[in-house]
Tab-separated table of C-alpha atoms and ligand atoms in Angstrom:
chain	number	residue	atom	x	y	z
A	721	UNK	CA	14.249	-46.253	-91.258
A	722	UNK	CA	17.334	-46.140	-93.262
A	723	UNK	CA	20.263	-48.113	-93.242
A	724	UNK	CA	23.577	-46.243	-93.548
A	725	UNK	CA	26.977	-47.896	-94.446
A	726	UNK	CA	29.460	-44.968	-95.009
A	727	UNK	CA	30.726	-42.418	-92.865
A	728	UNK	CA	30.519	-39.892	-95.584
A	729	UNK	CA	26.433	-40.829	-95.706
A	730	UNK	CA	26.252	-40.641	-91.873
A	731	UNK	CA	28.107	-37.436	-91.658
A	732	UNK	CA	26.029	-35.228	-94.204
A	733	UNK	CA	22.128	-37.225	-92.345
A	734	UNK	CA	24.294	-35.720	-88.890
A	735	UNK	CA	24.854	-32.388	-90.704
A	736	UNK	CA	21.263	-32.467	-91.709
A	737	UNK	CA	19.594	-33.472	-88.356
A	738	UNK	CA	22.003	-30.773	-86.923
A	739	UNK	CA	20.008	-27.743	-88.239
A	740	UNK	CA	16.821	-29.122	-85.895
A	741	UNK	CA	17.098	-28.659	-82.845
A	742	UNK	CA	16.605	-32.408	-81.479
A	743	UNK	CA	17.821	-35.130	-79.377
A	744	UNK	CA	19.851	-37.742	-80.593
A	745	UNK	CA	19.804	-41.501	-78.877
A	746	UNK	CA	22.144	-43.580	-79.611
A	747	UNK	CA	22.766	-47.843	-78.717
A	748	UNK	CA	25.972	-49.015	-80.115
A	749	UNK	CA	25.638	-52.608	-81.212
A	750	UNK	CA	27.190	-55.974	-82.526
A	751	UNK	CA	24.288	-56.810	-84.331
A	752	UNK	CA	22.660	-60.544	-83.409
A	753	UNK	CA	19.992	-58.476	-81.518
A	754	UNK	CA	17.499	-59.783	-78.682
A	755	UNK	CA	15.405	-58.644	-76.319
A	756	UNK	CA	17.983	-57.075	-74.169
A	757	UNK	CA	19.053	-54.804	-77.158
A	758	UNK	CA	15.260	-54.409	-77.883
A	759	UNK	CA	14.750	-52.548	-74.520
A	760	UNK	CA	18.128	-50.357	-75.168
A	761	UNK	CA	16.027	-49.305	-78.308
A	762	UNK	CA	12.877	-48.640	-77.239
A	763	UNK	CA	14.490	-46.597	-74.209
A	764	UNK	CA	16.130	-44.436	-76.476
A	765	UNK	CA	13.242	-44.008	-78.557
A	766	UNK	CA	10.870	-43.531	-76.081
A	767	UNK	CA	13.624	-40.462	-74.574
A	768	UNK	CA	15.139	-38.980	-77.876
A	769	UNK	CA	13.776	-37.669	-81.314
A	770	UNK	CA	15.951	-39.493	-83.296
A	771	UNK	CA	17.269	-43.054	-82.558
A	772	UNK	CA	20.438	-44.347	-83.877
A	773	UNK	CA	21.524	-47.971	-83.843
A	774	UNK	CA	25.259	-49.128	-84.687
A	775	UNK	CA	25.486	-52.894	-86.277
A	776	UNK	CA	29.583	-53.337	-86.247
A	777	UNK	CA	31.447	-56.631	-85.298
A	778	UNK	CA	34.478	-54.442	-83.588
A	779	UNK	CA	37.379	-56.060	-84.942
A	780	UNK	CA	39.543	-54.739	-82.073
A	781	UNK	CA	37.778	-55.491	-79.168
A	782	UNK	CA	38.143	-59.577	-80.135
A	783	UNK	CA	41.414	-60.918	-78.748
A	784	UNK	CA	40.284	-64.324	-79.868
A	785	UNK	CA	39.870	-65.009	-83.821
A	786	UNK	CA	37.543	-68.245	-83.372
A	787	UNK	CA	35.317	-66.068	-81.576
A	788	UNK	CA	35.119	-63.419	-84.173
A	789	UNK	CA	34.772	-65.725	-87.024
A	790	UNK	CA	31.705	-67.637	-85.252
A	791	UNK	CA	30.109	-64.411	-83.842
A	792	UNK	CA	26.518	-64.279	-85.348
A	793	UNK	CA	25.707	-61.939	-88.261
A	794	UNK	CA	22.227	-61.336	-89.683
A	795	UNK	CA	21.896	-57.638	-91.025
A	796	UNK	CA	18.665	-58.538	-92.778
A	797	UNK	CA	17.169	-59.730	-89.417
A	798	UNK	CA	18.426	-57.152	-87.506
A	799	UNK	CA	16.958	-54.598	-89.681
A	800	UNK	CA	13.413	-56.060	-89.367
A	801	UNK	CA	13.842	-55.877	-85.487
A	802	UNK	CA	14.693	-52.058	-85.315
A	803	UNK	CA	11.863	-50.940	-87.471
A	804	UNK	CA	9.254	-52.320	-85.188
A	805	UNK	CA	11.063	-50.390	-82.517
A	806	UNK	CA	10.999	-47.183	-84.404
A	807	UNK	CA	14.633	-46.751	-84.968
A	808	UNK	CA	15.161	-44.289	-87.138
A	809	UNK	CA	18.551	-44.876	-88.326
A	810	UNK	CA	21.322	-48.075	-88.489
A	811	UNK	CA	24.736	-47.163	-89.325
A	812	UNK	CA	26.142	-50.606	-90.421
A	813	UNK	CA	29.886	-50.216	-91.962
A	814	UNK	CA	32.401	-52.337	-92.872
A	815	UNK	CA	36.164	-52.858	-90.864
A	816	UNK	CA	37.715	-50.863	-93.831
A	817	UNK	CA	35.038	-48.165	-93.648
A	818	UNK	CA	35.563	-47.939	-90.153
A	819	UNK	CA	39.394	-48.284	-89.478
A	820	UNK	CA	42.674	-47.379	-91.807
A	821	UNK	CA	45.318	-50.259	-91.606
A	822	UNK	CA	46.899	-48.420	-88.844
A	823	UNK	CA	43.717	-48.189	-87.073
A	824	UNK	CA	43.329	-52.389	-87.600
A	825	UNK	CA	45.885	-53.052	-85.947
A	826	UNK	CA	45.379	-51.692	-82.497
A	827	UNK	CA	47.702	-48.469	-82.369
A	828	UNK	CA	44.882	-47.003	-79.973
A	829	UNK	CA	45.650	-46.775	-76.568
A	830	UNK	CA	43.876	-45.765	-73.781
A	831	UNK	CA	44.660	-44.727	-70.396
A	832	UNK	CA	42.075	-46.306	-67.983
A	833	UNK	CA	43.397	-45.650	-64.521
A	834	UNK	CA	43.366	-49.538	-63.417
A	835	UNK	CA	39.702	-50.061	-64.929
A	836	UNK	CA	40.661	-52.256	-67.298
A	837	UNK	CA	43.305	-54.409	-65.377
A	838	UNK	CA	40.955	-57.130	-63.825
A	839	UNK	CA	38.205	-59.504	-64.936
A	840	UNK	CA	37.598	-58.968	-68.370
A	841	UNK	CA	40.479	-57.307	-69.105
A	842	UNK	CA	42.889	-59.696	-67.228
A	843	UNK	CA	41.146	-62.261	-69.470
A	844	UNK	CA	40.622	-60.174	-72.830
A	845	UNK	CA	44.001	-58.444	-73.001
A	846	UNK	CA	43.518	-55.264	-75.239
A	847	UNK	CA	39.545	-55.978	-75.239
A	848	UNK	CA	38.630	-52.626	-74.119
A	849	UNK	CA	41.574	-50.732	-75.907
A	850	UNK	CA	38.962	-51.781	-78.683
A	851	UNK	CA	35.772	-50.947	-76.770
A	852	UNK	CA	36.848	-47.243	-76.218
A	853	UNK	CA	38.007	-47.252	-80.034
A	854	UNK	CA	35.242	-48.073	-81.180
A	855	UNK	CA	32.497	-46.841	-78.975
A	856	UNK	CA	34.687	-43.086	-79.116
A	857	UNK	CA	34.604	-43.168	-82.414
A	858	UNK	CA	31.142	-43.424	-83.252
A	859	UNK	CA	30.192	-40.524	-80.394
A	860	UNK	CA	32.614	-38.729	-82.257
A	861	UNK	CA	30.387	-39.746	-85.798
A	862	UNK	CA	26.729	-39.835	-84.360
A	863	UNK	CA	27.257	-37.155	-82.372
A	864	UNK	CA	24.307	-38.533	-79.320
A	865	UNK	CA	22.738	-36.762	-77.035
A	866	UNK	CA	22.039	-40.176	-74.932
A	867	UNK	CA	24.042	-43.238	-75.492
A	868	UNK	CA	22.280	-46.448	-73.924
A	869	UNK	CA	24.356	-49.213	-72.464
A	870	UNK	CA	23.320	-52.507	-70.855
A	871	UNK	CA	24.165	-53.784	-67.471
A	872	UNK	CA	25.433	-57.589	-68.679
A	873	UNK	CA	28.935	-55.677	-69.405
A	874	UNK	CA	29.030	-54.428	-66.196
A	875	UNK	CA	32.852	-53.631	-66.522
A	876	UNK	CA	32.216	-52.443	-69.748
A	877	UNK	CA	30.017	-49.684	-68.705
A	878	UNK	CA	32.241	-48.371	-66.192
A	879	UNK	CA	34.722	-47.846	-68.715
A	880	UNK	CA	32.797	-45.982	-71.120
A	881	UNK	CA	31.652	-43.588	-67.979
A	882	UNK	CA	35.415	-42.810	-67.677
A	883	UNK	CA	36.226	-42.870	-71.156
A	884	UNK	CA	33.445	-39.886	-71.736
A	885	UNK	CA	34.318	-38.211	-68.530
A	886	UNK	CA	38.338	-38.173	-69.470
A	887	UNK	CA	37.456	-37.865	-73.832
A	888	UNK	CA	35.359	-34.784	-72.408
A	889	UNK	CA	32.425	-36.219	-74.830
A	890	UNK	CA	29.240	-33.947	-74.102
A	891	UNK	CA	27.221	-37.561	-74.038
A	892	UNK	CA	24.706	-38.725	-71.170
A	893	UNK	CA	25.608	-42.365	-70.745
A	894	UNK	CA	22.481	-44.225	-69.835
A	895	UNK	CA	22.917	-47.613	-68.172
A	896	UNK	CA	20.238	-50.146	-68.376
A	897	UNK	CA	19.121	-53.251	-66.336
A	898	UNK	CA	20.141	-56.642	-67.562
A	899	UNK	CA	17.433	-58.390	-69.393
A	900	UNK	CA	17.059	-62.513	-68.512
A	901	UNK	CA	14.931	-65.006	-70.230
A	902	UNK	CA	12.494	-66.114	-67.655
A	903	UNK	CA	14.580	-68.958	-66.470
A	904	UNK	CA	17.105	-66.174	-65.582
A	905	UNK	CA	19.654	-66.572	-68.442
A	906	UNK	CA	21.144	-62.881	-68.899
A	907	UNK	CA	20.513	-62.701	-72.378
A	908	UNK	CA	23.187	-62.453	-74.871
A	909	UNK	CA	23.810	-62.526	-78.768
A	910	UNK	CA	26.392	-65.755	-77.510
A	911	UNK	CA	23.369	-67.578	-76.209
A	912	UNK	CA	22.821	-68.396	-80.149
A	913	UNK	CA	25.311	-70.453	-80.465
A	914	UNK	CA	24.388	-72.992	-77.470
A	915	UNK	CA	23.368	-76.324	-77.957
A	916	UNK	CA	19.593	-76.946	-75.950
A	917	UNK	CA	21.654	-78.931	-73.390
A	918	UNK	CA	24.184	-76.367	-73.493
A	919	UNK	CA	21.589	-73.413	-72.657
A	920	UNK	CA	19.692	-75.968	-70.333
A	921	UNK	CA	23.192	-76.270	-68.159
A	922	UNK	CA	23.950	-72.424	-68.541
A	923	UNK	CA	20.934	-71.390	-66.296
A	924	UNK	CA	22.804	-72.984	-63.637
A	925	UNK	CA	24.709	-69.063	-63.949
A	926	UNK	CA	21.948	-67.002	-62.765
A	927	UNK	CA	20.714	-69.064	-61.111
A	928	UNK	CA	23.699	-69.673	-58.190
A	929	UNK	CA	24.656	-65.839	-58.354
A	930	UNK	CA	20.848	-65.153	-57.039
A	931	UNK	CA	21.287	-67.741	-54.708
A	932	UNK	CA	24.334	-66.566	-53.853
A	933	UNK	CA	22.838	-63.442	-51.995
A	934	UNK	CA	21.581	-65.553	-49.164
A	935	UNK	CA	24.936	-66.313	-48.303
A	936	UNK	CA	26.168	-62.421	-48.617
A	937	UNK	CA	25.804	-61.726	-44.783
A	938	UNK	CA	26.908	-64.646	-43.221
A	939	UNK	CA	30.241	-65.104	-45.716
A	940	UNK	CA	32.803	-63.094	-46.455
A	941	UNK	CA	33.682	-62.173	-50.349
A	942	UNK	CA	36.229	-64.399	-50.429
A	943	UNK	CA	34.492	-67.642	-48.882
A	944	UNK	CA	31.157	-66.671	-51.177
A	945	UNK	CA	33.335	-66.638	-54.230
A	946	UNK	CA	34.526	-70.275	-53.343
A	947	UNK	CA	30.829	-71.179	-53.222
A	948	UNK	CA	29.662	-69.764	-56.341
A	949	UNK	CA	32.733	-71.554	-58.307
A	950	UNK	CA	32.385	-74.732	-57.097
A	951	UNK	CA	28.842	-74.689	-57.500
A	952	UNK	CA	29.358	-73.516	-60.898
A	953	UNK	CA	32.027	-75.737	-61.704
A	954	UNK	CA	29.950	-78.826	-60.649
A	955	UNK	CA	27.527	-78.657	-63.697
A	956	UNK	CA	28.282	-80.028	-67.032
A	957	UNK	CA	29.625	-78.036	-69.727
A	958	UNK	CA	30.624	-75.204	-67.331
A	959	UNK	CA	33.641	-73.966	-66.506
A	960	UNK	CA	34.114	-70.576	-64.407
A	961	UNK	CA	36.962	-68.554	-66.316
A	962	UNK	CA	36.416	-66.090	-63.197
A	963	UNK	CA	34.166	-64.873	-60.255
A	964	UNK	CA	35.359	-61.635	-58.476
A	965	UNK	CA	33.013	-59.474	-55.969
A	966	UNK	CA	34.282	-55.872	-56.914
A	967	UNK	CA	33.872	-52.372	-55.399
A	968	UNK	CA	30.870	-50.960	-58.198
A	969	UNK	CA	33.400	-47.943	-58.385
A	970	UNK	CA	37.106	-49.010	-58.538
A	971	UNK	CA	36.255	-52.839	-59.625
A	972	UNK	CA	38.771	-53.650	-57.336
A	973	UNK	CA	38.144	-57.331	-55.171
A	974	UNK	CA	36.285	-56.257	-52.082
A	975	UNK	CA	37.169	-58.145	-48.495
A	976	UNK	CA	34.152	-56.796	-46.391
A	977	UNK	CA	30.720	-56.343	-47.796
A	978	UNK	CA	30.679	-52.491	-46.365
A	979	UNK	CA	30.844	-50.861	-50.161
A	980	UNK	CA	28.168	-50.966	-53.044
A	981	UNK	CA	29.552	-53.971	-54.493
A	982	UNK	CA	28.783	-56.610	-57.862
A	983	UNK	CA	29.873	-60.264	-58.385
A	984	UNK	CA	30.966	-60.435	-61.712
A	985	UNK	CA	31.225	-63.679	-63.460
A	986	UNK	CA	32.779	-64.887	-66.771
A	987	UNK	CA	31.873	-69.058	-67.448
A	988	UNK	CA	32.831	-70.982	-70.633
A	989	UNK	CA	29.703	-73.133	-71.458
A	990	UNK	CA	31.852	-75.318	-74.128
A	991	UNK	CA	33.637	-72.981	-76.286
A	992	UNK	CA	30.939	-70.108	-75.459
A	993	UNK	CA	31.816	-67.312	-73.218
A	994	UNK	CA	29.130	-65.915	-71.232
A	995	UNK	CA	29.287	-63.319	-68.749
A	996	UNK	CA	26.772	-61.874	-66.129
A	997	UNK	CA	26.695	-60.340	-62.786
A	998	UNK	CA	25.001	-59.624	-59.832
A	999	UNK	CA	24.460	-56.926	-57.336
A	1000	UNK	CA	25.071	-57.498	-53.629
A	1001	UNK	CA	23.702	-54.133	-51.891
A	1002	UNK	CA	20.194	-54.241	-51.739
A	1003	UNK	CA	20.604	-57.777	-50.110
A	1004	UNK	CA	22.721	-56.367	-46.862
B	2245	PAF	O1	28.665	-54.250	-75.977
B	2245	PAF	C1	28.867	-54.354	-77.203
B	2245	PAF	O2	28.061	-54.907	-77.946
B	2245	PAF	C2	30.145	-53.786	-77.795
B	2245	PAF	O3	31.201	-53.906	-76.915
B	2245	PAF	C3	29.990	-52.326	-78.263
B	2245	PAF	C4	29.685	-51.389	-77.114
B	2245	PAF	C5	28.888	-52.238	-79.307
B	2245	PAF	C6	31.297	-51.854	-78.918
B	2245	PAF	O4	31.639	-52.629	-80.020
């Protein structure tokens, strides 16, 4: 495995790899890696020839400082991790490698057809201006064949589907299951920085969203959202930021339970931000 931290490296290993004629996986990363990035990994290698893995805290895509400062950072750790899954490459650069002043400060702008006007990015303004600046950016670099994406950023993933759809990127965007401890915490590089009684009260999350599909015949979205906040709410520590039930497509708030549709759910356990989400369909 080798660790890459310039663009100039990256781009003459691409130009290499380019004269073979192989597939190219790719899992864009924040580093802190877990088990749910673990099965992103071994996905991609298990489907590609080559593997590439991405460790970059995105500047852009934080709207709040405290939470870039405190997100966790362990190269070293990482590293370790991605050779036992047979990664073959991690492209790991700095904010000035990766951005130009201009770049920095969020000149990028993206047009996302309403995706990015609810949930997360009611909540995150300009949080997915960064995703797509970011995430387009390395395609553009790594060039993949597959890029693998987790579930957990539900919203997330629909934007990158639009993003390569509307960039034009020749890239098959594969979307993977979320990954929960076995208590049913979605797992998450946040989850680090809970305290035990912190992560105790946080399973409370999953754990009223699956119970919440009992109730998805008998109330409507809008009375089953009431439950799941309250119930929510009524733990210690936690503190719903929001709950919507969405269409999967237009992530607009659904009033009938006729459409595919996902509860998505962002809580503040103390100052951590978690977010998860659950799928409705399969229940009705
Ligand atoms: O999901 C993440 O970890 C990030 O948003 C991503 C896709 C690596 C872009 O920085």
């Amino acid at each position: 495995m080798r660790i890459i931290d310039s663009i100039s490296e990256l781009n003459s290993v691409r130009s290499q790899l380019k004269t073979q004629n192989i597939t190219i996986g790719f899992v864009p990363t924040m580093g802190a890696l877990h088990d749910g990035h673990k099965a992103l990994v071994k996905q991609s290698v298990a489907e590609n020839d080559v593997t590439f893995v991405s460790i970059f805290v995105n500047p852009t895509q934080f709207n709040n400082l405290t939470d870039l400062e405190k997100y966790p950072r362990n190269l070293s750790k990482d590293a370790s991790l991605l050779e036992k899954e047979g990664c073959d490459y991690i492209f790991a650069p700095s904010a000035s490698e990766m951005y130009d002043t201009e770049e920095l400060n969020g000149c990028f702008d993206f047009d996302f057809e309403g995706l990015d006007k609810v949930m997360e990015g009611k909540f995150r303004p300009g949080h997915f201006n960064g995703v797509v600046q970011v995430v387009s950016k390395l395609f553009r670099l790594v060039q993949p064949t597959r890029a693998y994406f987790g579930e957990k950023d539900f919203q997330q993933l629909a934007i990158i589907h639009h993003m390569v759809k509307s960039m034009g990127f020749d890239v098959q965007i594969i979307d993977c299951p979320i990954i929960r401890e076995d208590t049913g915490l979605a797992l998450s590089s946040r989850n680090e920085r809970l305290t035990a009684q912190q992560h105790k009260n946080a399973i409370q999350i999953s754990k009223v969203l699956f119970e919440s599909r009992n109730f998805a015949t008998q109330l409507s979205p809008d009375e089953l959202t009431d439950w799941v906040i309250k119930k929510i709410n009524a733990t210690d520590d936690l503190e719903v930021e929001y709950f919507e039930i969405v269409d999967v497509k237009s992530l607009q708030k659904t009033t009938n339970w006729e459409t595919k549709t996902v509860g998505c759910i962002a809580v503040f356990c103390g100052e951590v931000r978690l977010i998860d989400n659950i799928r409705y369909e399969s229940h009705i």
